Amino acid sequence: MRRAGRWLMAAAVLVVPPAAAQTTVAAPPASTPDESPPRLVIKGFGNVDFRNEFDTQRDQTFSLGELDLFVTSELSEKLSFLTEIVFEPAEDQEPLVDVERYQIEYSHSDLVNVALGRMHTMLGHWNQAYHHGAWFQTTAHRPEVYEFEDEGGVLPVHELGLRVSGRRAAGRGRVEYSASLTNGRGPVAHRFENLRDFDRHKAVNLWLAWALPAPAGLKAGGAVRFDRVPAAETRAPLSERVVGGFLTYQHSGTELLAEVLLLTHREKGGLESRFRTSGFYLQASRRLGRFTPFYRFEGLDRAPGHPYYASASDLRRHVGGVRADPWPWAAIKFEVGHDAPDPGPGYASVALQAAFTF
């Protein structure tokens, strides 16, 4: 009887493991809301253009615009990730893939937000208000002064490093700020360096704006940026300073934008040389139902003999047209423009753009 009882007890142990053994194979407990995996949100933007430049060799041309994938994810209540992956056509038929923005941001409060990664430099209004999706902006194209680096632009419109920004109520208005410590520009103006800084000098960018209490929608501000461009084979290092100011009014379908930027380079060698480049634009539009007529006057003056930029031509441009939004997520833009480059003859142009988001 005792022997039979011992066998029954052994069988029970084999069939029903002890509690300690059960915990090693049991399924994990259900996740709490804070422990659920991050949710990935993907938005897309694109555009297809037609352009006719009269009296030039670039007439009656269809072209593909950028295909922009805007990806965001909330990693926690205060931590988020953002990236912009842009597919764009190239002259050699090999498509280019650029990661235009790639940043992680910690939002402690409205007053303190810390971002790390590749971002759009806060130089005024346009560069952080309108990113790579043409659907966002009223006009078909960016002002010349804000062209991207790889398209011949003069400004450092991207930055890689650390940024602290925020906002705070000030009476009935609001004060906004941004301070960045980033890698400097590389020795080649049209290349953005994603992997390294060429010297130990870091760029500093300071931006400040005030949303005025009246009238509603009025904002004024400015920025200053200091950097050092490393030496190249044909020149000495350049000190770089960008100073800009802006005034905007956006309210009840009315948009008035004005910006001016001054870029100064100094080359130190046997004799110090100074090169100044300036740009500006004035833009106005008014939404009337599904139609938004607009007009922009802009200019860019490049310093002659500049050692950092390949082109030294100046520009004055008038652009007028209308944006139609027949659908909630797609727009048609029609533009008529006149360019007056210096040197070179002026010419007129007509452009049509279909811009969309999905």
Coordinates of N, CA and C in Angstrom, one line a residue, residues 43-245:
K43 N 2.5 59.3 -44.2 CA 1.8 60.1 -45.1 C 2.7 60.3 -46.3
G44 N 2.0 60.5 -47.5 CA 2.8 60.7 -48.7 C 2.4 62.0 -49.4
F45 N 3.3 62.6 -50.1 CA 3.1 63.8 -50.9 C 3.8 63.7 -52.2
G46 N 3.2 64.2 -53.2 CA 3.8 64.1 -54.6 C 3.3 65.3 -55.5
N47 N 4.0 65.4 -56.6 CA 3.6 66.4 -57.6 C 4.1 66.1 -59.0
V48 N 3.4 66.5 -60.0 CA 3.8 66.3 -61.4 C 3.6 67.7 -62.0
D49 N 4.6 68.1 -62.8 CA 4.7 69.5 -63.3 C 4.7 69.5 -64.8
F50 N 4.3 70.6 -65.3 CA 4.5 71.0 -66.7 C 5.0 72.4 -66.7
R51 N 6.0 72.7 -67.5 CA 6.6 74.1 -67.6 C 7.0 74.4 -69.0
N52 N 6.7 75.6 -69.4 CA 7.2 76.2 -70.7 C 7.9 77.5 -70.4
E53 N 9.2 77.5 -70.7 CA 10.0 78.7 -70.6 C 10.2 79.2 -72.0
F54 N 9.6 80.4 -72.3 CA 9.7 81.0 -73.6 C 11.1 81.6 -73.9
D55 N 11.6 81.4 -75.1 CA 12.9 81.9 -75.6 C 14.0 81.2 -74.8
T56 N 13.9 80.0 -74.3 CA 15.0 79.3 -73.8 C 14.9 77.9 -74.4
Q57 N 15.9 77.1 -74.1 CA 15.9 75.7 -74.6 C 15.1 74.7 -73.8
R58 N 14.6 75.2 -72.6 CA 13.8 74.3 -71.8 C 12.3 74.7 -71.9
D59 N 11.7 74.2 -73.0 CA 10.4 74.6 -73.3 C 9.5 73.3 -73.3
Q60 N 8.2 73.5 -72.9 CA 7.2 72.5 -73.0 C 7.7 71.2 -72.4
T61 N 7.9 71.2 -71.1 CA 8.5 70.0 -70.5 C 7.6 69.5 -69.3
F62 N 7.3 68.2 -69.4 CA 6.7 67.6 -68.2 C 7.8 67.0 -67.3
S63 N 7.6 67.1 -66.0 CA 8.6 66.5 -65.1 C 8.0 66.0 -63.9
L64 N 8.6 65.0 -63.3 CA 8.2 64.5 -62.0 C 8.8 65.3 -60.9
G65 N 7.9 65.5 -59.9 CA 8.4 66.2 -58.7 C 8.9 65.2 -57.7
E66 N 9.1 65.6 -56.5 CA 9.5 64.7 -55.4 C 8.3 63.8 -54.9
L67 N 8.7 62.6 -54.6 CA 7.7 61.7 -53.9 C 8.2 61.6 -52.5
D68 N 7.4 62.2 -51.6 CA 7.9 62.4 -50.2 C 7.0 61.5 -49.3
L69 N 7.7 60.7 -48.5 CA 7.1 59.8 -47.5 C 7.4 60.4 -46.1
F70 N 6.4 60.9 -45.4 CA 6.5 61.5 -44.1 C 6.1 60.5 -43.1
V71 N 7.1 60.1 -42.3 CA 6.9 59.0 -41.3 C 7.0 59.5 -39.9
T72 N 6.0 59.2 -39.1 CA 6.1 59.6 -37.7 C 5.7 58.5 -36.8
S73 N 6.2 58.5 -35.5 CA 5.8 57.5 -34.5 C 5.9 58.1 -33.1
E74 N 4.9 57.9 -32.3 CA 5.0 58.3 -30.9 C 5.6 57.1 -30.1
L75 N 6.8 57.3 -29.7 CA 7.5 56.2 -28.9 C 7.0 56.2 -27.5
S76 N 6.6 57.3 -26.9 CA 6.0 57.4 -25.6 C 5.2 58.6 -25.5
E77 N 4.8 59.0 -24.3 CA 3.9 60.2 -24.2 C 4.7 61.4 -24.6
K78 N 6.0 61.5 -24.4 CA 6.8 62.7 -24.6 C 7.9 62.5 -25.7
L79 N 8.1 61.3 -26.1 CA 9.1 61.0 -27.1 C 8.6 60.6 -28.4
S80 N 9.0 61.2 -29.5 CA 8.5 60.9 -30.8 C 9.6 60.9 -31.8
F81 N 9.4 60.3 -33.0 CA 10.3 60.1 -34.1 C 9.7 60.6 -35.4
L82 N 10.5 61.3 -36.2 CA 10.0 61.8 -37.5 C 11.1 61.7 -38.5
T83 N 10.6 61.3 -39.7 CA 11.6 61.3 -40.8 C 10.8 61.6 -42.1
E84 N 11.6 62.2 -43.1 CA 11.1 62.4 -44.4 C 12.0 61.8 -45.4
I85 N 11.5 60.8 -46.1 CA 12.2 60.1 -47.1 C 11.7 60.5 -48.5
V86 N 12.6 61.1 -49.3 CA 12.2 61.7 -50.6 C 12.9 60.9 -51.7
F87 N 12.0 60.6 -52.7 CA 12.5 60.0 -53.9 C 12.3 61.0 -55.0
E88 N 13.4 61.3 -55.7 CA 13.4 62.4 -56.7 C 14.1 61.9 -58.0
P89 N 13.6 62.4 -59.1 CA 14.3 62.0 -60.4 C 15.6 62.8 -60.5
A90 N 16.5 62.2 -61.4 CA 17.8 62.9 -61.6 C 18.0 62.9 -63.1
E91 N 19.0 63.8 -63.5 CA 19.3 63.9 -65.0 C 19.8 62.6 -65.6
D92 N 20.5 61.8 -64.8 CA 21.1 60.6 -65.3 C 20.2 59.4 -65.3
Q93 N 18.9 59.7 -65.0 CA 17.9 58.7 -65.0 C 17.9 57.7 -63.8
E94 N 18.9 57.8 -62.9 CA 19.0 57.0 -61.7 C 18.3 57.8 -60.6
P95 N 17.2 57.3 -60.1 CA 16.5 58.0 -59.1 C 17.3 58.2 -57.8
L96 N 17.1 59.3 -57.1 CA 17.8 59.6 -55.9 C 16.9 59.4 -54.7
V97 N 17.5 58.9 -53.7 CA 16.7 58.7 -52.4 C 17.4 59.5 -51.3
D98 N 16.8 60.5 -50.8 CA 17.4 61.3 -49.8 C 16.5 61.2 -48.5
V99 N 17.2 61.1 -47.4 CA 16.6 61.2 -46.1 C 16.7 62.6 -45.7
E100 N 15.7 63.4 -45.9 CA 15.8 64.9 -45.8 C 15.7 65.3 -44.3
R101 N 14.8 64.6 -43.5 CA 14.7 64.8 -42.1 C 14.8 63.5 -41.4
Y102 N 15.4 63.5 -40.2 CA 15.6 62.2 -39.5 C 15.9 62.6 -38.0
Q103 N 14.8 62.7 -37.2 CA 15.0 63.3 -35.9 C 14.2 62.6 -34.8
I104 N 14.7 62.6 -33.6 CA 14.0 62.1 -32.5 C 13.8 63.3 -31.5
E105 N 12.6 63.5 -31.0 CA 12.3 64.7 -30.2 C 11.7 64.3 -28.9
Y106 N 12.2 65.0 -27.8 CA 11.6 64.8 -26.5 C 10.9 66.1 -26.1
S107 N 9.6 66.0 -25.9 CA 8.8 67.2 -25.6 C 8.5 67.2 -24.1
H108 N 9.3 68.0 -23.4 CA 9.1 68.1 -21.9 C 7.9 68.9 -21.6
S109 N 7.7 70.0 -22.4 CA 6.6 70.9 -22.2 C 6.5 71.8 -23.4
D110 N 5.5 72.8 -23.4 CA 5.5 73.7 -24.5 C 6.8 74.6 -24.5
L111 N 7.4 74.8 -23.4 CA 8.5 75.7 -23.3 C 9.8 75.0 -23.7
V112 N 9.9 73.7 -23.4 CA 11.2 73.0 -23.7 C 10.9 71.7 -24.5
N113 N 11.5 71.7 -25.8 CA 11.5 70.5 -26.6 C 12.9 70.3 -27.1
V114 N 13.4 69.1 -27.1 CA 14.7 68.8 -27.4 C 14.7 67.8 -28.6
A115 N 15.3 68.2 -29.7 CA 15.4 67.4 -30.9 C 16.8 67.1 -31.3
L116 N 17.0 65.8 -31.8 CA 18.4 65.4 -32.2 C 18.3 64.7 -33.5
G117 N 19.1 65.1 -34.5 CA 19.1 64.5 -35.8 C 19.3 65.5 -36.9
R118 N 18.8 65.1 -38.1 CA 18.8 66.0 -39.2 C 17.5 66.7 -39.3
M119 N 17.6 68.0 -39.4 CA 16.3 68.9 -39.3 C 16.4 70.0 -40.4
H120 N 15.3 70.7 -40.5 CA 15.3 71.9 -41.4 C 15.7 73.1 -40.5
T121 N 16.7 73.8 -41.0 CA 17.3 74.9 -40.2 C 16.2 76.0 -40.1
M122 N 16.0 76.5 -38.9 CA 15.0 77.6 -38.7 C 15.7 78.9 -38.9
L123 N 15.5 79.4 -40.2 CA 16.2 80.6 -40.6 C 15.2 81.8 -40.7
G124 N 13.9 81.5 -40.8 CA 12.9 82.6 -40.9 C 11.6 81.9 -40.8
H125 N 10.8 82.0 -41.9 CA 9.4 81.4 -41.9 C 9.3 80.3 -42.8
W126 N 9.7 80.4 -44.1 CA 9.4 79.4 -45.1 C 10.0 78.1 -44.8
N127 N 11.2 78.0 -44.3 CA 12.0 76.8 -44.3 C 11.4 75.8 -43.3
Q128 N 10.7 76.2 -42.2 CA 10.1 75.3 -41.3 C 8.6 75.2 -41.5
A129 N 8.0 76.2 -42.2 CA 6.6 76.1 -42.5 C 6.2 75.2 -43.6
Y130 N 7.1 75.2 -44.6 CA 6.8 74.3 -45.8 C 8.0 73.4 -46.0
H131 N 7.7 72.2 -46.0 CA 8.8 71.2 -46.1 C 8.9 70.7 -47.5
H132 N 9.1 69.4 -47.7 CA 9.3 68.9 -49.1 C 8.1 68.6 -49.9
G133 N 6.9 68.5 -49.3 CA 5.7 68.3 -50.0 C 5.2 69.6 -50.6
A134 N 5.1 69.7 -52.0 CA 4.6 70.9 -52.6 C 3.2 71.1 -52.3
W135 N 2.4 70.1 -51.9 CA 1.0 70.3 -51.6 C 0.8 71.3 -50.5
F136 N 1.8 71.4 -49.5 CA 1.6 72.3 -48.4 C 1.6 73.8 -48.8
Q137 N 2.4 74.2 -49.7 CA 2.6 75.6 -50.0 C 1.6 76.1 -51.1
T138 N 1.3 77.4 -51.0 CA 0.3 77.9 -52.0 C 0.9 77.9 -53.4
T139 N 2.1 78.3 -53.6 CA 2.7 78.4 -54.9 C 3.3 77.0 -55.3
A140 N 3.7 76.9 -56.6 CA 4.2 75.6 -57.0 C 5.6 75.4 -56.5
H141 N 6.4 76.4 -56.4 CA 7.8 76.2 -56.1 C 8.3 77.2 -54.9
R142 N 9.4 76.8 -54.3 CA 9.9 77.6 -53.2 C 10.6 78.9 -53.8
P143 N 10.7 79.9 -52.9 CA 11.5 81.1 -53.4 C 12.9 80.7 -53.6
E144 N 13.6 81.4 -54.5 CA 14.9 81.1 -55.0 C 15.9 81.1 -53.8
V145 N 15.7 82.0 -52.8 CA 16.7 82.0 -51.7 C 16.6 80.8 -50.8
Y146 N 15.5 80.1 -50.9 CA 15.3 78.9 -50.1 C 15.4 77.6 -50.8
E147 N 16.0 77.6 -52.0 CA 16.3 76.4 -52.7 C 17.2 75.5 -51.9
F148 N 16.9 74.2 -52.1 CA 17.7 73.2 -51.3 C 19.2 73.2 -51.8
E149 N 20.1 72.7 -50.9 CA 21.5 72.8 -51.2 C 21.8 72.0 -52.5
D150 N 21.3 70.8 -52.7 CA 21.7 70.1 -53.8 C 21.0 70.6 -55.1
E151 N 20.2 71.6 -55.1 CA 19.6 72.2 -56.2 C 20.2 73.6 -56.5
G152 N 21.4 73.9 -55.9 CA 22.1 75.1 -56.1 C 21.7 76.2 -55.1
G153 N 21.0 75.9 -54.0 CA 20.7 76.9 -53.0 C 21.9 77.5 -52.3
V154 N 21.7 78.7 -51.8 CA 22.8 79.4 -51.1 C 22.8 79.2 -49.6
L155 N 21.7 78.9 -49.0 CA 21.6 78.8 -47.6 C 21.7 77.3 -47.1
P156 N 22.2 77.2 -45.8 CA 22.2 75.9 -45.2 C 20.8 75.5 -44.7
V157 N 19.9 75.0 -45.5 CA 18.5 74.8 -45.1 C 18.3 73.5 -44.3
H158 N 19.4 72.7 -44.2 CA 19.3 71.5 -43.4 C 20.4 71.7 -42.3
E159 N 20.2 71.0 -41.2 CA 21.2 71.0 -40.1 C 21.2 69.6 -39.4
L160 N 22.4 69.2 -38.9 CA 22.5 67.9 -38.2 C 23.1 68.2 -36.8
G161 N 22.3 67.9 -35.8 CA 22.8 68.1 -34.5 C 21.7 68.2 -33.4
L162 N 21.8 69.1 -32.5 CA 20.9 69.2 -31.4 C 20.2 70.6 -31.4
R163 N 18.9 70.5 -31.1 CA 18.1 71.7 -31.1 C 17.2 71.7 -29.9
V164 N 17.1 72.9 -29.2 CA 16.1 73.2 -28.1 C 15.2 74.2 -28.6
S165 N 13.9 74.0 -28.5 CA 12.9 75.0 -28.9 C 11.7 75.0 -28.0
G166 N 10.9 76.0 -28.1 CA 9.7 76.1 -27.3 C 8.9 77.3 -27.6
R167 N 7.8 77.5 -26.8 CA 7.0 78.7 -26.9 C 6.4 79.0 -25.5
R168 N 6.0 80.3 -25.4 CA 5.4 80.7 -24.1 C 4.5 81.9 -24.4
A169 N 3.3 81.9 -23.7 CA 2.4 83.0 -23.8 C 3.1 84.3 -23.2
A170 N 2.9 85.4 -23.9 CA 3.4 86.7 -23.5 C 2.2 87.7 -23.7
G171 N 1.5 87.9 -22.6 CA 0.3 88.7 -22.7 C -0.7 88.0 -23.5
R172 N -1.3 88.7 -24.5 CA -2.2 88.0 -25.5 C -1.4 87.4 -26.6
G173 N -0.1 87.7 -26.7 CA 0.7 87.1 -27.8 C 1.4 85.8 -27.3
R174 N 2.5 85.5 -28.1 CA 3.2 84.3 -27.8 C 4.7 84.5 -28.3
V175 N 5.6 84.1 -27.5 CA 7.0 84.1 -27.9 C 7.5 82.7 -28.2
E176 N 8.2 82.6 -29.3 CA 8.7 81.3 -29.8 C 10.2 81.4 -30.0
Y177 N 10.9 80.3 -29.7 CA 12.4 80.4 -29.8 C 12.9 79.0 -30.3
S178 N 14.2 79.1 -30.8 CA 14.9 77.9 -31.1 C 16.4 78.2 -31.0
A179 N 17.1 77.2 -30.5 CA 18.6 77.3 -30.4 C 19.2 76.0 -30.8
S180 N 20.1 76.0 -31.8 CA 20.7 74.8 -32.3 C 22.2 74.8 -32.2
L181 N 22.8 73.6 -32.0 CA 24.2 73.4 -32.0 C 24.4 72.2 -33.0
T182 N 25.0 72.5 -34.1 CA 25.1 71.4 -35.2 C 26.4 71.4 -35.9
N183 N 26.6 70.4 -36.7 CA 27.7 70.3 -37.6 C 27.8 71.5 -38.5
G184 N 28.9 71.9 -38.9 CA 29.1 73.0 -39.9 C 28.9 72.5 -41.3
R185 N 28.9 73.4 -42.2 CA 28.8 73.0 -43.6 C 30.1 72.4 -44.1
G186 N 30.0 71.6 -45.2 CA 31.2 71.0 -45.7 C 31.9 71.9 -46.7
P187 N 33.0 71.4 -47.3 CA 33.8 72.2 -48.2 C 33.1 72.4 -49.6
V188 N 32.1 71.6 -49.9 CA 31.3 71.8 -51.2 C 29.9 72.3 -50.8
A189 N 29.5 73.4 -51.4 CA 28.3 74.0 -51.1 C 27.0 73.2 -51.3
H190 N 27.0 72.4 -52.4 CA 25.8 71.7 -52.8 C 25.7 70.3 -52.1
R191 N 26.6 69.9 -51.3 CA 26.6 68.6 -50.6 C 26.3 68.8 -49.1
F192 N 25.3 68.1 -48.6 CA 25.1 68.1 -47.2 C 25.8 66.8 -46.6
E193 N 26.6 67.0 -45.5 CA 27.3 65.9 -44.9 C 26.5 65.3 -43.8
N194 N 26.2 64.0 -44.0 CA 25.3 63.3 -43.0 C 26.2 62.5 -42.0
L195 N 27.5 62.4 -42.2 CA 28.2 61.5 -41.4 C 29.3 62.1 -40.6
R196 N 29.7 63.4 -40.9 CA 30.9 63.9 -40.2 C 30.9 65.4 -40.3
D197 N 31.6 66.0 -39.4 CA 31.9 67.5 -39.4 C 33.4 67.6 -39.8
F198 N 33.7 68.5 -40.7 CA 35.1 68.6 -41.2 C 36.1 69.3 -40.3
D199 N 35.6 69.9 -39.3 CA 36.5 70.5 -38.3 C 35.8 70.5 -37.0
R200 N 36.4 71.1 -36.0 CA 35.9 71.1 -34.6 C 35.0 72.3 -34.3
H201 N 34.8 73.1 -35.3 CA 33.9 74.3 -35.1 C 32.5 73.9 -35.4
K202 N 31.6 74.1 -34.4 CA 30.2 73.8 -34.6 C 29.4 75.0 -35.0
A203 N 28.4 74.8 -35.7 CA 27.5 75.9 -36.1 C 26.5 76.2 -35.0
V204 N 26.2 77.5 -34.9 CA 25.2 77.9 -33.9 C 24.1 78.7 -34.6
N205 N 22.8 78.3 -34.3 CA 21.7 78.9 -35.0 C 20.7 79.4 -33.9
L206 N 20.3 80.6 -33.9 CA 19.4 81.2 -32.9 C 18.2 81.8 -33.7
W207 N 17.0 81.5 -33.3 CA 15.8 81.9 -33.9 C 14.8 82.4 -32.9
L208 N 14.2 83.5 -33.1 CA 13.2 84.1 -32.1 C 12.1 84.7 -32.9
A209 N 10.8 84.5 -32.4 CA 9.7 85.1 -33.1 C 8.6 85.5 -32.0
W210 N 7.8 86.4 -32.4 CA 6.7 86.9 -31.5 C 5.4 86.9 -32.3
A211 N 4.5 86.1 -31.9 CA 3.1 86.1 -32.4 C 2.4 87.3 -31.8
L212 N 2.2 88.3 -32.5 CA 1.6 89.6 -31.9 C 0.2 89.4 -31.5
P213 N -0.2 90.1 -30.4 CA -1.6 89.9 -29.9 C -2.7 90.4 -30.9
A214 N -2.3 91.4 -31.7 CA -3.3 91.9 -32.6 C -2.6 92.5 -33.8
P215 N -3.1 92.4 -35.0 CA -4.2 91.5 -35.3 C -3.9 90.0 -35.3
A216 N -4.9 89.2 -35.1 CA -4.7 87.7 -35.1 C -4.0 87.3 -36.3
G217 N -3.0 86.4 -36.1 CA -2.3 85.8 -37.3 C -1.0 86.6 -37.7
L218 N -0.7 87.6 -37.0 CA 0.5 88.4 -37.3 C 1.7 87.9 -36.5
K219 N 2.8 87.7 -37.1 CA 4.1 87.2 -36.5 C 5.3 87.9 -37.1
A220 N 6.2 88.2 -36.2 CA 7.5 88.8 -36.6 C 8.6 88.1 -35.9
G221 N 9.8 88.0 -36.6 CA 10.9 87.4 -36.0 C 12.1 87.5 -36.8
G222 N 13.2 86.8 -36.3 CA 14.4 86.8 -37.0 C 15.3 85.7 -36.6
A223 N 16.5 85.5 -37.3 CA 17.4 84.5 -36.9 C 18.8 84.9 -37.2
V224 N 19.8 84.3 -36.5 CA 21.2 84.5 -36.8 C 21.9 83.2 -36.7
R225 N 22.8 83.0 -37.6 CA 23.6 81.7 -37.7 C 25.0 82.0 -37.9
F226 N 25.9 81.3 -37.1 CA 27.3 81.4 -37.2 C 27.9 80.1 -37.6
D227 N 28.9 80.0 -38.5 CA 29.5 78.8 -38.9 C 30.9 79.1 -39.5
R228 N 31.6 78.0 -39.8 CA 32.9 78.1 -40.4 C 33.0 77.1 -41.5
V229 N 33.2 77.5 -42.7 CA 33.3 76.6 -43.9 C 34.8 76.1 -44.0
P230 N 35.1 74.8 -44.0 CA 36.5 74.4 -44.0 C 37.1 74.7 -45.3
A231 N 38.4 74.7 -45.3 CA 39.2 75.1 -46.5 C 39.1 74.0 -47.6
A232 N 39.2 74.5 -48.8 CA 39.2 73.6 -50.0 C 40.6 73.8 -50.7
E233 N 40.7 73.0 -51.8 CA 42.0 73.1 -52.5 C 42.3 74.5 -53.1
T234 N 41.2 75.2 -53.4 CA 41.4 76.5 -54.1 C 41.2 77.7 -53.2
R235 N 40.9 77.5 -51.9 CA 40.6 78.7 -51.1 C 40.9 78.3 -49.6
A236 N 41.0 79.4 -48.8 CA 41.2 79.3 -47.4 C 39.8 79.0 -46.7
P237 N 39.8 78.8 -45.4 CA 38.5 78.6 -44.7 C 37.7 79.9 -44.7
L238 N 36.4 79.7 -44.6 CA 35.5 80.9 -44.7 C 34.7 80.9 -43.4
S239 N 34.6 82.1 -42.8 CA 33.7 82.3 -41.7 C 32.3 82.7 -42.4
E240 N 31.2 82.2 -41.8 CA 29.9 82.3 -42.4 C 28.9 82.9 -41.3
R241 N 28.2 83.9 -41.7 CA 27.1 84.5 -40.9 C 25.9 84.7 -41.7
V242 N 24.8 84.2 -41.2 CA 23.4 84.4 -41.8 C 22.6 85.2 -40.8
V243 N 22.0 86.3 -41.3 CA 21.1 87.1 -40.6 C 19.8 87.2 -41.4
G244 N 18.7 87.0 -40.7 CA 17.4 87.1 -41.4 C 16.3 87.6 -40.6
G245 N 15.3 88.2 -41.2 CA 14.1 88.7 -40.6 C 12.9 88.4 -41.4

